[in-house]
PDB file of C-alpha atoms in Angstrom:
ATOM      1  CA  UNK A 152      61.337  11.236  49.520  1.00  0.00           C
ATOM      2  CA  UNK A 153      58.468  10.115  47.647  1.00  0.00           C
ATOM      3  CA  UNK A 154      58.647   7.057  45.210  1.00  0.00           C
ATOM      4  CA  UNK A 155      56.376   7.281  42.139  1.00  0.00           C
ATOM      5  CA  UNK A 156      54.304   4.289  41.855  1.00  0.00           C
ATOM      6  CA  UNK A 157      52.531   3.292  38.777  1.00  0.00           C
ATOM      7  CA  UNK A 158      48.614   4.158  38.538  1.00  0.00           C
ATOM      8  CA  UNK A 159      46.298   1.078  38.167  1.00  0.00           C
ATOM      9  CA  UNK A 160      43.156   1.305  36.640  1.00  0.00           C
ATOM     10  CA  UNK A 161      41.392   1.086  39.868  1.00  0.00           C
ATOM     11  CA  UNK A 162      43.099   4.138  41.195  1.00  0.00           C
ATOM     12  CA  UNK A 163      41.981   6.274  38.144  1.00  0.00           C
ATOM     13  CA  UNK A 164      38.325   6.448  39.705  1.00  0.00           C
ATOM     14  CA  UNK A 165      39.760   8.188  42.740  1.00  0.00           C
ATOM     15  CA  UNK A 166      42.034  10.708  40.610  1.00  0.00           C
ATOM     16  CA  UNK A 167      42.008  14.337  41.395  1.00  0.00           C
ATOM     17  CA  UNK A 168      40.468  14.874  38.080  1.00  0.00           C
ATOM     18  CA  UNK A 169      37.611  12.266  38.509  1.00  0.00           C
ATOM     19  CA  UNK A 170      37.002  13.950  42.270  1.00  0.00           C
ATOM     20  CA  UNK A 171      36.703  17.502  40.602  1.00  0.00           C
ATOM     21  CA  UNK A 172      34.142  16.178  38.187  1.00  0.00           C
ATOM     22  CA  UNK A 173      32.082  14.740  40.935  1.00  0.00           C
ATOM     23  CA  UNK A 174      32.399  18.028  43.037  1.00  0.00           C
ATOM     24  CA  UNK A 175      31.765  20.445  40.135  1.00  0.00           C
ATOM     25  CA  UNK A 176      29.261  18.337  38.031  1.00  0.00           C
ATOM     26  CA  UNK A 177      28.616  18.804  34.287  1.00  0.00           C
ATOM     27  CA  UNK A 178      27.759  22.452  34.645  1.00  0.00           C
ATOM     28  CA  UNK A 179      31.499  23.558  35.194  1.00  0.00           C
ATOM     29  CA  UNK A 180      32.602  21.523  32.053  1.00  0.00           C
ATOM     30  CA  UNK A 181      29.823  23.115  29.889  1.00  0.00           C
ATOM     31  CA  UNK A 182      31.096  26.537  30.923  1.00  0.00           C
ATOM     32  CA  UNK A 183      34.629  25.727  30.008  1.00  0.00           C
ATOM     33  CA  UNK A 184      33.609  24.419  26.414  1.00  0.00           C
ATOM     34  CA  UNK A 185      31.606  27.651  26.018  1.00  0.00           C
ATOM     35  CA  UNK A 186      34.312  29.875  27.006  1.00  0.00           C
ATOM     36  CA  UNK A 187      36.989  28.011  24.906  1.00  0.00           C
ATOM     37  CA  UNK A 188      34.859  28.011  21.878  1.00  0.00           C
ATOM     38  CA  UNK A 189      34.035  31.994  22.349  1.00  0.00           C
ATOM     39  CA  UNK A 190      37.828  32.617  23.054  1.00  0.00           C
ATOM     40  CA  UNK A 191      39.045  30.689  20.056  1.00  0.00           C
ATOM     41  CA  UNK A 192      36.349  32.097  17.666  1.00  0.00           C
ATOM     42  CA  UNK A 193      37.153  35.741  18.890  1.00  0.00           C
ATOM     43  CA  UNK A 194      40.992  35.161  18.207  1.00  0.00           C
ATOM     44  CA  UNK A 195      40.284  33.722  14.712  1.00  0.00           C
ATOM     45  CA  UNK A 196      37.873  36.617  13.836  1.00  0.00           C
ATOM     46  CA  UNK A 197      40.178  39.348  15.153  1.00  0.00           C
ATOM     47  CA  UNK A 198      43.748  38.264  14.434  1.00  0.00           C
ATOM     48  CA  UNK A 199      43.574  35.777  11.659  1.00  0.00           C
ATOM     49  CA  UNK A 200      41.471  37.864   9.041  1.00  0.00           C
ATOM     50  CA  UNK A 201      38.283  35.732   8.951  1.00  0.00           C
ATOM     51  CA  UNK A 202      35.031  37.382   8.590  1.00  0.00           C
ATOM     52  CA  UNK A 203      32.655  34.391   9.057  1.00  0.00           C
ATOM     53  CA  UNK A 204      32.905  31.136  10.980  1.00  0.00           C
ATOM     54  CA  UNK A 205      30.714  27.997  10.522  1.00  0.00           C
ATOM     55  CA  UNK A 206      30.050  25.159  12.687  1.00  0.00           C
ATOM     56  CA  UNK A 207      28.446  21.974  11.220  1.00  0.00           C
ATOM     57  CA  UNK A 208      26.593  20.243  14.157  1.00  0.00           C
ATOM     58  CA  UNK A 209      24.708  17.225  13.864  1.00  0.00           C
ATOM     59  CA  UNK A 210      20.907  17.573  14.254  1.00  0.00           C
ATOM     60  CA  UNK A 211      20.840  15.347  17.358  1.00  0.00           C
ATOM     61  CA  UNK A 212      23.779  16.833  19.113  1.00  0.00           C
ATOM     62  CA  UNK A 213      21.785  19.082  21.389  1.00  0.00           C
ATOM     63  CA  UNK A 214      24.749  19.796  23.748  1.00  0.00           C
ATOM     64  CA  UNK A 215      27.065  20.922  20.948  1.00  0.00           C
ATOM     65  CA  UNK A 216      24.165  23.373  19.615  1.00  0.00           C
ATOM     66  CA  UNK A 217      23.767  24.831  23.134  1.00  0.00           C
ATOM     67  CA  UNK A 218      27.317  25.463  23.434  1.00  0.00           C
ATOM     68  CA  UNK A 219      27.339  27.189  20.241  1.00  0.00           C
ATOM     69  CA  UNK A 220      24.664  29.226  21.028  1.00  0.00           C
ATOM     70  CA  UNK A 221      26.130  30.350  24.208  1.00  0.00           C
ATOM     71  CA  UNK A 222      29.299  31.144  22.320  1.00  0.00           C
ATOM     72  CA  UNK A 223      27.529  33.673  20.015  1.00  0.00           C
ATOM     73  CA  UNK A 224      27.015  31.359  17.157  1.00  0.00           C
ATOM     74  CA  UNK A 225      23.402  31.798  15.464  1.00  0.00           C
ATOM     75  CA  UNK A 226      21.727  28.861  13.742  1.00  0.00           C
ATOM     76  CA  UNK A 227      20.715  29.228  10.209  1.00  0.00           C
ATOM     77  CA  UNK A 228      18.095  26.223  10.484  1.00  0.00           C
ATOM     78  CA  UNK A 229      19.621  24.928   7.483  1.00  0.00           C
ATOM     79  CA  UNK A 230      19.640  21.217   7.674  1.00  0.00           C
ATOM     80  CA  UNK A 231      21.601  19.525   5.016  1.00  0.00           C
ATOM     81  CA  UNK A 232      23.365  16.072   4.345  1.00  0.00           C
ATOM     82  CA  UNK A 233      27.144  16.274   4.944  1.00  0.00           C
ATOM     83  CA  UNK A 234      29.648  13.682   4.005  1.00  0.00           C
ATOM     84  CA  UNK A 235      32.220  12.759   6.829  1.00  0.00           C
ATOM     85  CA  UNK A 236      35.431  11.071   6.801  1.00  0.00           C
ATOM     86  CA  UNK A 237      33.823   7.558   7.469  1.00  0.00           C
ATOM     87  CA  UNK A 238      31.893   7.841   4.206  1.00  0.00           C
ATOM     88  CA  UNK A 239      28.569   8.268   5.916  1.00  0.00           C
ATOM     89  CA  UNK A 240      26.437  11.247   5.513  1.00  0.00           C
ATOM     90  CA  UNK A 241      24.725  13.086   8.380  1.00  0.00           C
ATOM     91  CA  UNK A 242      22.302  15.646   8.836  1.00  0.00           C
ATOM     92  CA  UNK A 243      23.661  18.869  10.293  1.00  0.00           C
ATOM     93  CA  UNK A 244      22.706  22.426  11.108  1.00  0.00           C
ATOM     94  CA  UNK A 245      24.993  25.216  10.343  1.00  0.00           C
ATOM     95  CA  UNK A 246      25.853  27.577  13.160  1.00  0.00           C
ATOM     96  CA  UNK A 247      27.537  30.909  11.986  1.00  0.00           C
ATOM     97  CA  UNK A 248      29.339  33.634  13.774  1.00  0.00           C
ATOM     98  CA  UNK A 249      30.495  36.843  12.124  1.00  0.00           C
ATOM     99  CA  UNK A 250      33.282  39.442  12.872  1.00  0.00           C
TER     100      UNK A 250
END
């Protein structure tokens, strides 16, 4: 019988999740994010009665823009200031997807 032992911080670096990240690299995680966004968007557009979805993505966030484009969203190239919860305003690009 195995006895569970607490995981120490040093052990987390050798966890199965961390080892899988090393083997798979960032490509797998990028594909997972794209697939998750695509599936969620499909569900919302087909089941919830929405006809248009918008993503507000900060101008500097290239990875999120690529994920949105790969999930079927199109950029409007509309850059505008958007107020966030922390009170700051940031430049965002609007990505849209329609049913």
